[in-house]
Amino acid sequence: GAGVSQSPSNKVTEKGKDVELRCDPISGHTALYWYRQSLGQGLEFLIYFQGNSAPDKSGLPSDRFSAERTGGSVSTLTIQRTQQEDSAVYLCASSFGSYLSYEQYFGPGTRLTVT
Amino acid sequence: AQKVTQAQTEISVVEKEDVTLDCVYETRDTTYYLFWYKQPPSGELVFLIRRNSFDEQNEISGRYSWNFQKSTSSFNFTITASQVVDSAVYFCALSEANYGQNFVFGPGTRLSVLP
């Protein structure tokens, strides 16, 4: 079946502009995660959605970052007033179950460059 | 708090050598899950294995094997007879069943297998 898809694959934006990154999880997966990976670094957790529960936003680095998940499926990560330090690859993952025991399946990522 | 340490930042081996990637974790939970992911040069993370804290049996899958030792809080990954296609960044990750709200990834180990 189809895996996790993300769009766009690359995004170049000017400092101060807003950007929206999209994630389509695997059909039937109830959990969705966003991570940020800076060049040569590990994964930084941003936000976690599980079904209809309130999302875990504990990883969002500032109030310029927000995310939504509509209808329990597609998710959008929005970064307002982008800064150069926001440049990174943004990864989305989904998993089947409602517990953290389930493995995550990752999308190809969106490479964001803020100039 | 959850923490995952991968002390080896980069490893280089020659093809057909065996190589072990170390992972040490910290958790206050009695029920937790450990994972390994592979991130090849293409960028997309690939799930390799999940292990729960009650199952200390070692696992072998082809050239891959995993050694889980609760006594030393380690979950090491060995590749036997390495191949060039094994070149990637490998991440160890931890999730807690009761206390944690998300996954914690280690910083990753970059493995280069030279022909």
mmCIF file of C-alpha atoms in Angstrom:
data_model
loop_
_atom_site.group_PDB
_atom_site.id
_atom_site.type_symbol
_atom_site.label_atom_id
_atom_site.label_comp_id
_atom_site.label_asym_id
_atom_site.label_seq_id
_atom_site.Cartn_x
_atom_site.Cartn_y
_atom_site.Cartn_z
ATOM 1 C CA GLY A 1 0.000 0.000 0.000
ATOM 2 C CA ALA A 2 0.935 3.656 -0.149
ATOM 3 C CA GLY A 3 3.365 4.942 2.421
ATOM 4 C CA VAL A 4 3.501 8.279 4.186
ATOM 5 C CA SER A 5 3.682 11.136 1.715
ATOM 6 C CA GLN A 6 4.814 14.678 2.299
ATOM 7 C CA SER A 7 4.616 17.810 0.207
ATOM 8 C CA PRO A 8 6.373 19.771 -0.976
ATOM 9 C CA SER A 9 9.598 17.813 -1.105
ATOM 10 C CA ASN A 10 11.589 21.041 -1.122
ATOM 11 C CA LYS A 11 10.631 24.536 -0.072
ATOM 12 C CA VAL A 12 12.733 27.671 -0.282
ATOM 13 C CA THR A 13 11.286 30.719 1.410
ATOM 14 C CA GLU A 14 12.395 34.148 2.461
ATOM 15 C CA LYS A 15 12.903 35.009 6.093
ATOM 16 C CA GLY A 16 9.692 36.305 7.619
ATOM 17 C CA LYS A 17 7.312 34.418 5.333
ATOM 18 C CA ASP A 18 4.894 31.743 6.488
ATOM 19 C CA VAL A 19 5.111 28.170 5.193
ATOM 20 C CA GLU A 20 2.803 25.167 5.279
ATOM 21 C CA LEU A 21 4.050 21.602 5.118
ATOM 22 C CA ARG A 22 1.672 18.748 4.438
ATOM 23 C CA CYS A 23 1.653 15.124 5.537
ATOM 24 C CA ASP A 24 -0.580 12.295 4.326
ATOM 25 C CA PRO A 25 -0.255 9.350 6.710
ATOM 26 C CA ILE A 26 -0.776 5.715 5.885
ATOM 27 C CA SER A 27 -4.484 4.939 5.671
ATOM 28 C CA GLY A 28 -5.762 3.519 8.942
ATOM 29 C CA HIS A 29 -2.911 4.846 11.050
ATOM 30 C CA THR A 30 -4.268 6.700 14.046
ATOM 31 C CA ALA A 31 -1.076 8.300 15.282
ATOM 32 C CA LEU A 32 0.880 11.006 13.454
ATOM 33 C CA TYR A 33 4.171 12.614 14.400
ATOM 34 C CA TRP A 34 6.213 15.564 13.189
ATOM 35 C CA TYR A 35 9.959 15.736 13.643
ATOM 36 C CA ARG A 36 12.665 18.154 12.593
ATOM 37 C CA GLN A 37 16.099 17.029 11.472
ATOM 38 C CA SER A 38 18.799 19.636 11.060
ATOM 39 C CA LEU A 39 21.753 18.893 8.808
ATOM 40 C CA GLY A 40 23.718 15.966 10.169
ATOM 41 C CA GLN A 41 21.694 15.862 13.360
ATOM 42 C CA GLY A 42 19.245 13.506 15.007
ATOM 43 C CA LEU A 43 15.487 13.780 15.102
ATOM 44 C CA GLU A 44 13.841 16.466 17.191
ATOM 45 C CA PHE A 45 10.265 15.672 18.209
ATOM 46 C CA LEU A 46 7.803 18.461 17.455
ATOM 47 C CA ILE A 47 4.220 17.270 17.887
ATOM 48 C CA TYR A 48 2.168 14.084 18.184
ATOM 49 C CA PHE A 49 -1.468 13.470 17.238
ATOM 50 C CA GLN A 50 -3.372 10.421 18.459
ATOM 51 C CA GLY A 51 -6.889 9.945 17.183
ATOM 52 C CA ASN A 52 -9.243 12.616 18.489
ATOM 53 C CA SER A 53 -7.193 13.344 21.594
ATOM 54 C CA ALA A 54 -5.575 16.705 22.178
ATOM 55 C CA PRO A 55 -2.168 16.707 20.483
ATOM 56 C CA ASP A 56 1.066 16.601 22.417
ATOM 57 C CA LYS A 57 2.691 19.895 21.459
ATOM 58 C CA SER A 58 5.515 19.681 23.949
ATOM 59 C CA GLY A 59 8.202 19.642 21.273
ATOM 60 C CA LEU A 60 7.196 22.738 19.355
ATOM 61 C CA PRO A 61 10.156 25.126 19.643
ATOM 62 C CA SER A 62 8.174 28.379 19.634
ATOM 63 C CA ASP A 63 4.692 29.785 19.147
ATOM 64 C CA ARG A 64 5.556 30.373 15.503
ATOM 65 C CA PHE A 65 5.044 26.641 14.999
ATOM 66 C CA SER A 66 1.600 25.059 14.887
ATOM 67 C CA ALA A 67 0.033 21.952 13.444
ATOM 68 C CA GLU A 68 -3.401 20.651 12.623
ATOM 69 C CA ARG A 69 -4.771 17.281 11.730
ATOM 70 C CA THR A 70 -8.054 17.357 9.905
ATOM 71 C CA GLY A 71 -10.467 14.443 10.018
ATOM 72 C CA GLY A 72 -7.924 12.283 11.749
ATOM 73 C CA SER A 73 -5.898 11.996 8.572
ATOM 74 C CA VAL A 74 -3.966 14.729 6.750
ATOM 75 C CA SER A 75 -1.806 17.028 8.844
ATOM 76 C CA THR A 76 -0.386 20.459 8.153
ATOM 77 C CA LEU A 77 2.591 21.945 9.966
ATOM 78 C CA THR A 78 2.668 25.732 9.768
ATOM 79 C CA ILE A 79 5.675 27.883 10.518
ATOM 80 C CA GLN A 80 4.967 31.590 10.770
ATOM 81 C CA ARG A 81 7.522 34.335 10.246
ATOM 82 C CA THR A 82 10.208 31.850 9.304
ATOM 83 C CA GLN A 83 13.751 32.325 10.574
ATOM 84 C CA GLN A 84 16.996 30.983 9.152
ATOM 85 C CA GLU A 85 17.316 28.583 12.072
ATOM 86 C CA ASP A 86 14.095 26.926 10.901
ATOM 87 C CA SER A 87 15.997 25.511 7.928
ATOM 88 C CA ALA A 88 15.892 21.732 8.279
ATOM 89 C CA VAL A 89 14.212 18.607 6.970
ATOM 90 C CA TYR A 90 10.753 18.181 8.440
ATOM 91 C CA LEU A 91 9.742 14.560 8.767
ATOM 92 C CA CYS A 92 6.292 13.160 9.281
ATOM 93 C CA ALA A 93 5.588 9.654 10.562
ATOM 94 C CA SER A 94 2.489 7.633 11.286
ATOM 95 C CA SER A 95 1.817 4.503 13.273
ATOM 96 C CA PHE A 96 -1.022 2.063 13.544
ATOM 97 C CA GLY A 97 -1.795 1.880 17.204
ATOM 98 C CA SER A 98 -2.789 4.193 19.979
ATOM 99 C CA TYR A 99 0.239 3.348 22.045
ATOM 100 C CA LEU A 100 3.843 4.331 21.691
ATOM 101 C CA SER A 101 4.774 0.691 21.307
ATOM 102 C CA TYR A 102 4.025 0.697 17.630
ATOM 103 C CA GLU A 103 6.738 1.390 15.100
ATOM 104 C CA GLN A 104 6.538 4.536 13.059
ATOM 105 C CA TYR A 105 6.620 4.755 9.312
ATOM 106 C CA PHE A 106 8.292 7.843 7.971
ATOM 107 C CA GLY A 107 7.677 9.978 4.932
ATOM 108 C CA PRO A 108 10.460 11.277 2.694
ATOM 109 C CA GLY A 109 10.498 14.658 4.406
ATOM 110 C CA THR A 110 10.244 18.279 3.320
ATOM 111 C CA ARG A 111 13.538 20.127 3.054
ATOM 112 C CA LEU A 112 12.923 23.718 4.138
ATOM 113 C CA THR A 113 15.474 26.391 3.351
ATOM 114 C CA VAL A 114 14.966 29.880 4.744
ATOM 115 C CA THR A 115 17.037 32.513 2.973
ATOM 116 C CA ALA B 1 13.470 11.324 31.813
ATOM 117 C CA GLN B 2 13.974 9.325 28.653
ATOM 118 C CA LYS B 3 17.377 9.462 27.059
ATOM 119 C CA VAL B 4 19.148 7.555 24.315
ATOM 120 C CA THR B 5 22.901 7.669 23.799
ATOM 121 C CA GLN B 6 24.737 6.507 20.723
ATOM 122 C CA ALA B 7 28.331 7.215 21.565
ATOM 123 C CA GLN B 8 29.702 6.326 18.142
ATOM 124 C CA THR B 9 29.206 9.302 15.877
ATOM 125 C CA GLU B 10 30.794 7.737 12.803
ATOM 126 C CA ILE B 11 32.122 4.290 11.993
ATOM 127 C CA SER B 12 33.956 3.167 8.877
ATOM 128 C CA VAL B 13 34.496 -0.466 8.027
ATOM 129 C CA VAL B 14 35.609 -2.387 4.991
ATOM 130 C CA GLU B 15 33.083 -4.565 3.253
ATOM 131 C CA LYS B 16 32.595 -8.010 4.826
ATOM 132 C CA GLU B 17 33.699 -6.843 8.256
ATOM 133 C CA ASP B 18 31.323 -7.205 11.187
ATOM 134 C CA VAL B 19 30.299 -4.010 12.948
ATOM 135 C CA THR B 20 28.393 -3.285 16.158
ATOM 136 C CA LEU B 21 26.485 -0.091 16.774
ATOM 137 C CA ASP B 22 25.999 0.769 20.420
ATOM 138 C CA CYS B 23 22.844 2.122 22.037
ATOM 139 C CA VAL B 24 22.481 2.933 25.722
ATOM 140 C CA TYR B 25 19.212 4.204 27.148
ATOM 141 C CA GLU B 26 17.848 5.708 30.325
ATOM 142 C CA THR B 27 14.303 5.282 31.544
ATOM 143 C CA ARG B 28 12.384 5.284 34.795
ATOM 144 C CA ASP B 29 9.612 3.162 33.360
ATOM 145 C CA THR B 30 9.376 -0.605 33.783
ATOM 146 C CA THR B 31 7.588 -0.999 30.472
ATOM 147 C CA TYR B 32 9.275 0.510 27.495
ATOM 148 C CA TYR B 33 10.051 -0.130 23.868
ATOM 149 C CA LEU B 34 13.267 0.101 21.937
ATOM 150 C CA PHE B 35 13.640 0.589 18.210
ATOM 151 C CA TRP B 36 16.282 0.780 15.523
ATOM 152 C CA TYR B 37 15.823 2.764 12.332
ATOM 153 C CA LYS B 38 18.028 3.066 9.266
ATOM 154 C CA GLN B 39 18.343 6.302 7.290
ATOM 155 C CA PRO B 40 20.109 5.626 3.972
ATOM 156 C CA PRO B 41 21.536 8.450 1.862
ATOM 157 C CA SER B 42 18.154 8.797 0.167
ATOM 158 C CA GLY B 43 16.906 10.194 3.477
ATOM 159 C CA GLU B 44 13.820 8.128 4.291
ATOM 160 C CA LEU B 45 13.933 6.400 7.665
ATOM 161 C CA VAL B 46 13.255 2.686 7.600
ATOM 162 C CA PHE B 47 12.045 0.725 10.602
ATOM 163 C CA LEU B 48 14.286 -2.237 11.468
ATOM 164 C CA ILE B 49 13.188 -3.691 14.788
ATOM 165 C CA ARG B 50 11.074 -3.164 17.912
ATOM 166 C CA ARG B 51 11.780 -4.770 21.249
ATOM 167 C CA ASN B 52 9.730 -4.474 24.451
ATOM 168 C CA SER B 53 11.311 -4.363 27.866
ATOM 169 C CA PHE B 54 10.016 -7.791 28.869
ATOM 170 C CA ASP B 55 11.613 -9.605 25.998
ATOM 171 C CA GLU B 56 15.353 -9.895 26.401
ATOM 172 C CA GLN B 57 15.817 -12.542 23.790
ATOM 173 C CA ASN B 58 18.338 -11.603 21.192
ATOM 174 C CA GLU B 59 17.057 -11.433 17.661
ATOM 175 C CA ILE B 60 18.657 -12.302 14.375
ATOM 176 C CA SER B 61 17.368 -11.314 10.973
ATOM 177 C CA GLY B 62 19.669 -12.295 8.185
ATOM 178 C CA ARG B 63 22.915 -10.376 8.640
ATOM 179 C CA TYR B 64 21.381 -8.221 11.364
ATOM 180 C CA SER B 65 21.281 -9.113 15.041
ATOM 181 C CA TRP B 66 20.312 -7.257 18.161
ATOM 182 C CA ASN B 67 21.556 -7.747 21.714
ATOM 183 C CA PHE B 68 19.236 -6.379 24.403
ATOM 184 C CA GLN B 69 20.668 -6.304 27.930
ATOM 185 C CA LYS B 70 18.554 -4.684 30.630
ATOM 186 C CA SER B 71 21.363 -5.031 33.167
ATOM 187 C CA THR B 72 23.447 -2.535 31.204
ATOM 188 C CA SER B 73 20.526 -0.650 29.608
ATOM 189 C CA SER B 74 21.890 -1.405 26.184
ATOM 190 C CA PHE B 75 20.351 -2.430 22.889
ATOM 191 C CA ASN B 76 23.230 -2.976 20.492
ATOM 192 C CA PHE B 77 22.945 -3.712 16.799
ATOM 193 C CA THR B 78 25.404 -5.891 14.896
ATOM 194 C CA ILE B 79 25.738 -6.193 11.148
ATOM 195 C CA THR B 80 27.603 -9.298 10.055
ATOM 196 C CA ALA B 81 29.557 -9.355 6.813
ATOM 197 C CA SER B 82 28.756 -5.730 6.094
ATOM 198 C CA GLN B 83 27.944 -4.553 2.596
ATOM 199 C CA VAL B 84 28.202 -1.177 0.894
ATOM 200 C CA VAL B 85 24.389 -0.948 0.920
ATOM 201 C CA ASP B 86 24.512 -0.936 4.712
ATOM 202 C CA SER B 87 26.018 2.548 4.591
ATOM 203 C CA ALA B 88 23.524 4.778 6.376
ATOM 204 C CA VAL B 89 22.806 6.601 9.582
ATOM 205 C CA TYR B 90 21.339 4.309 12.195
ATOM 206 C CA PHE B 91 19.106 5.623 14.959
ATOM 207 C CA CYS B 92 18.166 3.941 18.201
ATOM 208 C CA ALA B 93 14.915 5.113 19.811
ATOM 209 C CA LEU B 94 13.015 4.646 23.067
ATOM 210 C CA SER B 95 9.404 5.079 24.100
ATOM 211 C CA GLU B 96 7.995 4.692 27.594
ATOM 212 C CA ALA B 97 4.610 3.085 28.194
ATOM 213 C CA ASN B 98 3.671 4.948 31.341
ATOM 214 C CA TYR B 99 5.681 8.123 31.672
ATOM 215 C CA GLY B 100 6.783 9.118 28.227
ATOM 216 C CA GLN B 101 4.634 11.009 25.807
ATOM 217 C CA ASN B 102 6.659 10.494 22.725
ATOM 218 C CA PHE B 103 9.571 8.797 21.127
ATOM 219 C CA VAL B 104 13.122 9.827 21.939
ATOM 220 C CA PHE B 105 15.725 9.203 19.271
ATOM 221 C CA GLY B 106 19.440 8.919 19.795
ATOM 222 C CA PRO B 107 21.756 11.199 17.815
ATOM 223 C CA GLY B 108 22.503 8.449 15.312
ATOM 224 C CA THR B 109 25.622 6.635 14.145
ATOM 225 C CA ARG B 110 26.829 7.177 10.600
ATOM 226 C CA LEU B 111 28.117 3.898 9.184
ATOM 227 C CA SER B 112 30.276 3.904 6.079
ATOM 228 C CA VAL B 113 31.042 0.569 4.488
ATOM 229 C CA LEU B 114 33.901 0.854 2.066
ATOM 230 C CA PRO B 115 34.312 -1.525 -0.879
#
